[in-house]
PDB file of C-alpha atoms in Angstrom:
ATOM      1  CA  MET A   1      30.715 -13.425 -28.994  1.00 47.00           C
ATOM      2  CA  SER A   2      28.187 -10.952 -27.602  1.00 43.00           C
ATOM      3  CA  ASN A   3      24.589 -11.851 -26.951  1.00 47.00           C
ATOM      4  CA  SER A   4      22.736  -8.602 -27.739  1.00 43.00           C
ATOM      5  CA  HIS A   5      19.588  -9.775 -25.915  1.00 45.00           C
ATOM      6  CA  PHE A   6      21.617 -10.367 -22.750  1.00 44.00           C
ATOM      7  CA  ASP A   7      23.412  -7.013 -23.103  1.00 44.00           C
ATOM      8  CA  HIS A   8      20.062  -5.237 -23.400  1.00 46.00           C
ATOM      9  CA  ASP A   9      18.724  -6.993 -20.277  1.00 47.00           C
ATOM     10  CA  SER A  10      21.774  -6.042 -18.205  1.00 50.00           C
ATOM     11  CA  ASP A  11      21.228  -2.382 -19.171  1.00 54.00           C
ATOM     12  CA  HIS A  12      17.563  -2.693 -18.149  1.00 59.00           C
ATOM     13  CA  ASN A  13      18.510  -3.917 -14.636  1.00 69.00           C
ATOM     14  CA  LYS A  14      20.962  -1.083 -13.964  1.00 86.00           C
ATOM     15  CA  VAL A  15      20.782   0.499 -10.501  1.00 94.00           C
ATOM     16  CA  SER A  16      21.199   4.280 -10.350  1.00 95.00           C
ATOM     17  CA  SER A  17      22.220   6.415  -7.398  1.00 97.00           C
ATOM     18  CA  ILE A  18      20.088   9.516  -6.947  1.00 97.00           C
ATOM     19  CA  ILE A  19      19.797  12.084  -4.164  1.00 97.00           C
ATOM     20  CA  VAL A  20      16.355  12.691  -2.617  1.00 98.00           C
ATOM     21  CA  ASN A  21      16.120  15.467  -0.010  1.00 97.00           C
ATOM     22  CA  GLY A  22      19.863  15.224   0.591  1.00 97.00           C
ATOM     23  CA  ARG A  23      19.886  11.427   1.072  1.00 97.00           C
ATOM     24  CA  SER A  24      21.383   8.945  -1.351  1.00 97.00           C
ATOM     25  CA  ARG A  25      18.898   6.421  -2.748  1.00 97.00           C
ATOM     26  CA  GLU A  26      19.469   3.436  -5.040  1.00 97.00           C
ATOM     27  CA  VAL A  27      16.777   2.844  -7.662  1.00 97.00           C
ATOM     28  CA  ALA A  28      16.487   0.118 -10.265  1.00 95.00           C
ATOM     29  CA  GLU A  29      13.669   1.740 -12.237  1.00 93.00           C
ATOM     30  CA  HIS A  30      14.363   3.622 -15.457  1.00 93.00           C
ATOM     31  CA  LYS A  31      11.483   6.011 -14.691  1.00 95.00           C
ATOM     32  CA  LEU A  32       9.936   7.080 -11.392  1.00 96.00           C
ATOM     33  CA  SER A  33       6.499   8.514 -10.817  1.00 96.00           C
ATOM     34  CA  TYR A  34       5.681  11.588  -8.766  1.00 94.00           C
ATOM     35  CA  LEU A  35       4.303   9.325  -6.011  1.00 92.00           C
ATOM     36  CA  GLN A  36       7.410   7.085  -6.004  1.00 95.00           C
ATOM     37  CA  ILE A  37       9.655  10.122  -5.499  1.00 96.00           C
ATOM     38  CA  VAL A  38       7.394  11.411  -2.709  1.00 94.00           C
ATOM     39  CA  GLN A  39       7.646   7.987  -1.038  1.00 94.00           C
ATOM     40  CA  LEU A  40      11.457   8.032  -1.335  1.00 96.00           C
ATOM     41  CA  ALA A  41      11.458  11.442   0.379  1.00 96.00           C
ATOM     42  CA  PHE A  42       8.973  10.452   3.100  1.00 94.00           C
ATOM     43  CA  PRO A  43       9.279   6.643   3.532  1.00 93.00           C
ATOM     44  CA  GLY A  44       6.253   4.925   5.039  1.00 89.00           C
ATOM     45  CA  GLU A  45       4.109   8.056   4.918  1.00 84.00           C
ATOM     46  CA  GLN A  46       0.847   7.976   2.985  1.00 79.00           C
ATOM     47  CA  PRO A  47       0.007  11.281   1.289  1.00 75.00           C
ATOM     48  CA  ALA A  48      -2.899  12.927   3.109  1.00 80.00           C
ATOM     49  CA  PRO A  49      -5.635  14.755   1.209  1.00 82.00           C
ATOM     50  CA  ASN A  50      -4.711  18.034   2.922  1.00 87.00           C
ATOM     51  CA  SER A  51      -1.001  17.742   2.037  1.00 88.00           C
ATOM     52  CA  VAL A  52       0.564  19.109  -1.130  1.00 90.00           C
ATOM     53  CA  TYR A  53       3.990  17.885  -2.266  1.00 92.00           C
ATOM     54  CA  THR A  54       6.222  19.957  -4.497  1.00 95.00           C
ATOM     55  CA  VAL A  55       8.693  17.809  -6.440  1.00 97.00           C
ATOM     56  CA  THR A  56      11.608  19.373  -8.301  1.00 97.00           C
ATOM     57  CA  TYR A  57      14.573  17.637  -9.920  1.00 97.00           C
ATOM     58  CA  SER A  58      17.847  18.405 -11.614  1.00 96.00           C
ATOM     59  CA  ASN A  59      19.881  16.091 -13.777  1.00 90.00           C
ATOM     60  CA  PRO A  60      23.648  16.239 -14.133  1.00 86.00           C
ATOM     61  CA  HIS A  61      23.167  16.770 -17.876  1.00 81.00           C
ATOM     62  CA  GLY A  62      21.086  19.939 -17.574  1.00 78.00           C
ATOM     63  CA  LYS A  63      17.483  18.743 -17.710  1.00 85.00           C
ATOM     64  CA  ASP A  64      15.757  20.307 -14.695  1.00 93.00           C
ATOM     65  CA  GLY A  65      12.069  20.470 -13.934  1.00 95.00           C
ATOM     66  CA  SER A  66       9.189  19.896 -11.605  1.00 96.00           C
ATOM     67  CA  MET A  67       6.503  17.245 -11.367  1.00 95.00           C
ATOM     68  CA  VAL A  68       2.853  17.011 -10.430  1.00 92.00           C
ATOM     69  CA  GLU A  69       0.795  13.964  -9.540  1.00 90.00           C
ATOM     70  CA  GLY A  70       0.450  11.590 -12.494  1.00 94.00           C
ATOM     71  CA  GLN A  71       3.783  12.486 -14.109  1.00 96.00           C
ATOM     72  CA  ASN A  72       6.938  10.371 -14.516  1.00 96.00           C
ATOM     73  CA  VAL A  73      10.570  11.335 -14.952  1.00 95.00           C
ATOM     74  CA  GLU A  74      13.473   9.419 -16.497  1.00 93.00           C
ATOM     75  CA  ILE A  75      16.118   8.603 -13.909  1.00 94.00           C
ATOM     76  CA  GLU A  76      19.763   9.452 -14.527  1.00 92.00           C
ATOM     77  CA  GLU A  77      22.775   8.651 -12.368  1.00 94.00           C
ATOM     78  CA  GLY A  78      23.437  11.538  -9.982  1.00 95.00           C
ATOM     79  CA  MET A  79      19.974  13.084 -10.349  1.00 96.00           C
ATOM     80  CA  ILE A  80      18.888  15.312  -7.458  1.00 97.00           C
ATOM     81  CA  CYS A  81      15.254  15.443  -6.309  1.00 97.00           C
ATOM     82  CA  ASN A  82      13.799  17.774  -3.711  1.00 98.00           C
ATOM     83  CA  VAL A  83      10.374  17.181  -2.203  1.00 97.00           C
ATOM     84  CA  THR A  84       8.686  19.657   0.105  1.00 96.00           C
ATOM     85  CA  LYS A  85       5.437  19.022   1.932  1.00 93.00           C
ATOM     86  CA  THR A  86       2.915  21.752   2.627  1.00 91.00           C
ATOM     87  CA  ASN A  87      -0.269  21.306   4.663  1.00 86.00           C
ATOM     88  CA  GLN A  88      -3.328  23.118   3.409  1.00 77.00           C
ATOM     89  CA  SER A  89      -5.341  24.916   6.049  1.00 65.00           C
TER      90      SER A  89
END
């Protein structure tokens, strides 16, 4: 007999493999914020006021896009994220 509450919880705790700047990352979240993706790309680095990060993503099922600060994206297995850092002068 299946416990639908348990089945739902196990789906919620699923870990997905994504690629960030060419490196494999494991994430347990269903959605990631712009800042979380920046931190996956540049671990331990705090965004500086004079730095601008460009975040783009592509999903294996065709949903591609870009993000700005304050946005979130749904995570899918095999998703690819690219983050570039530009310093303003």
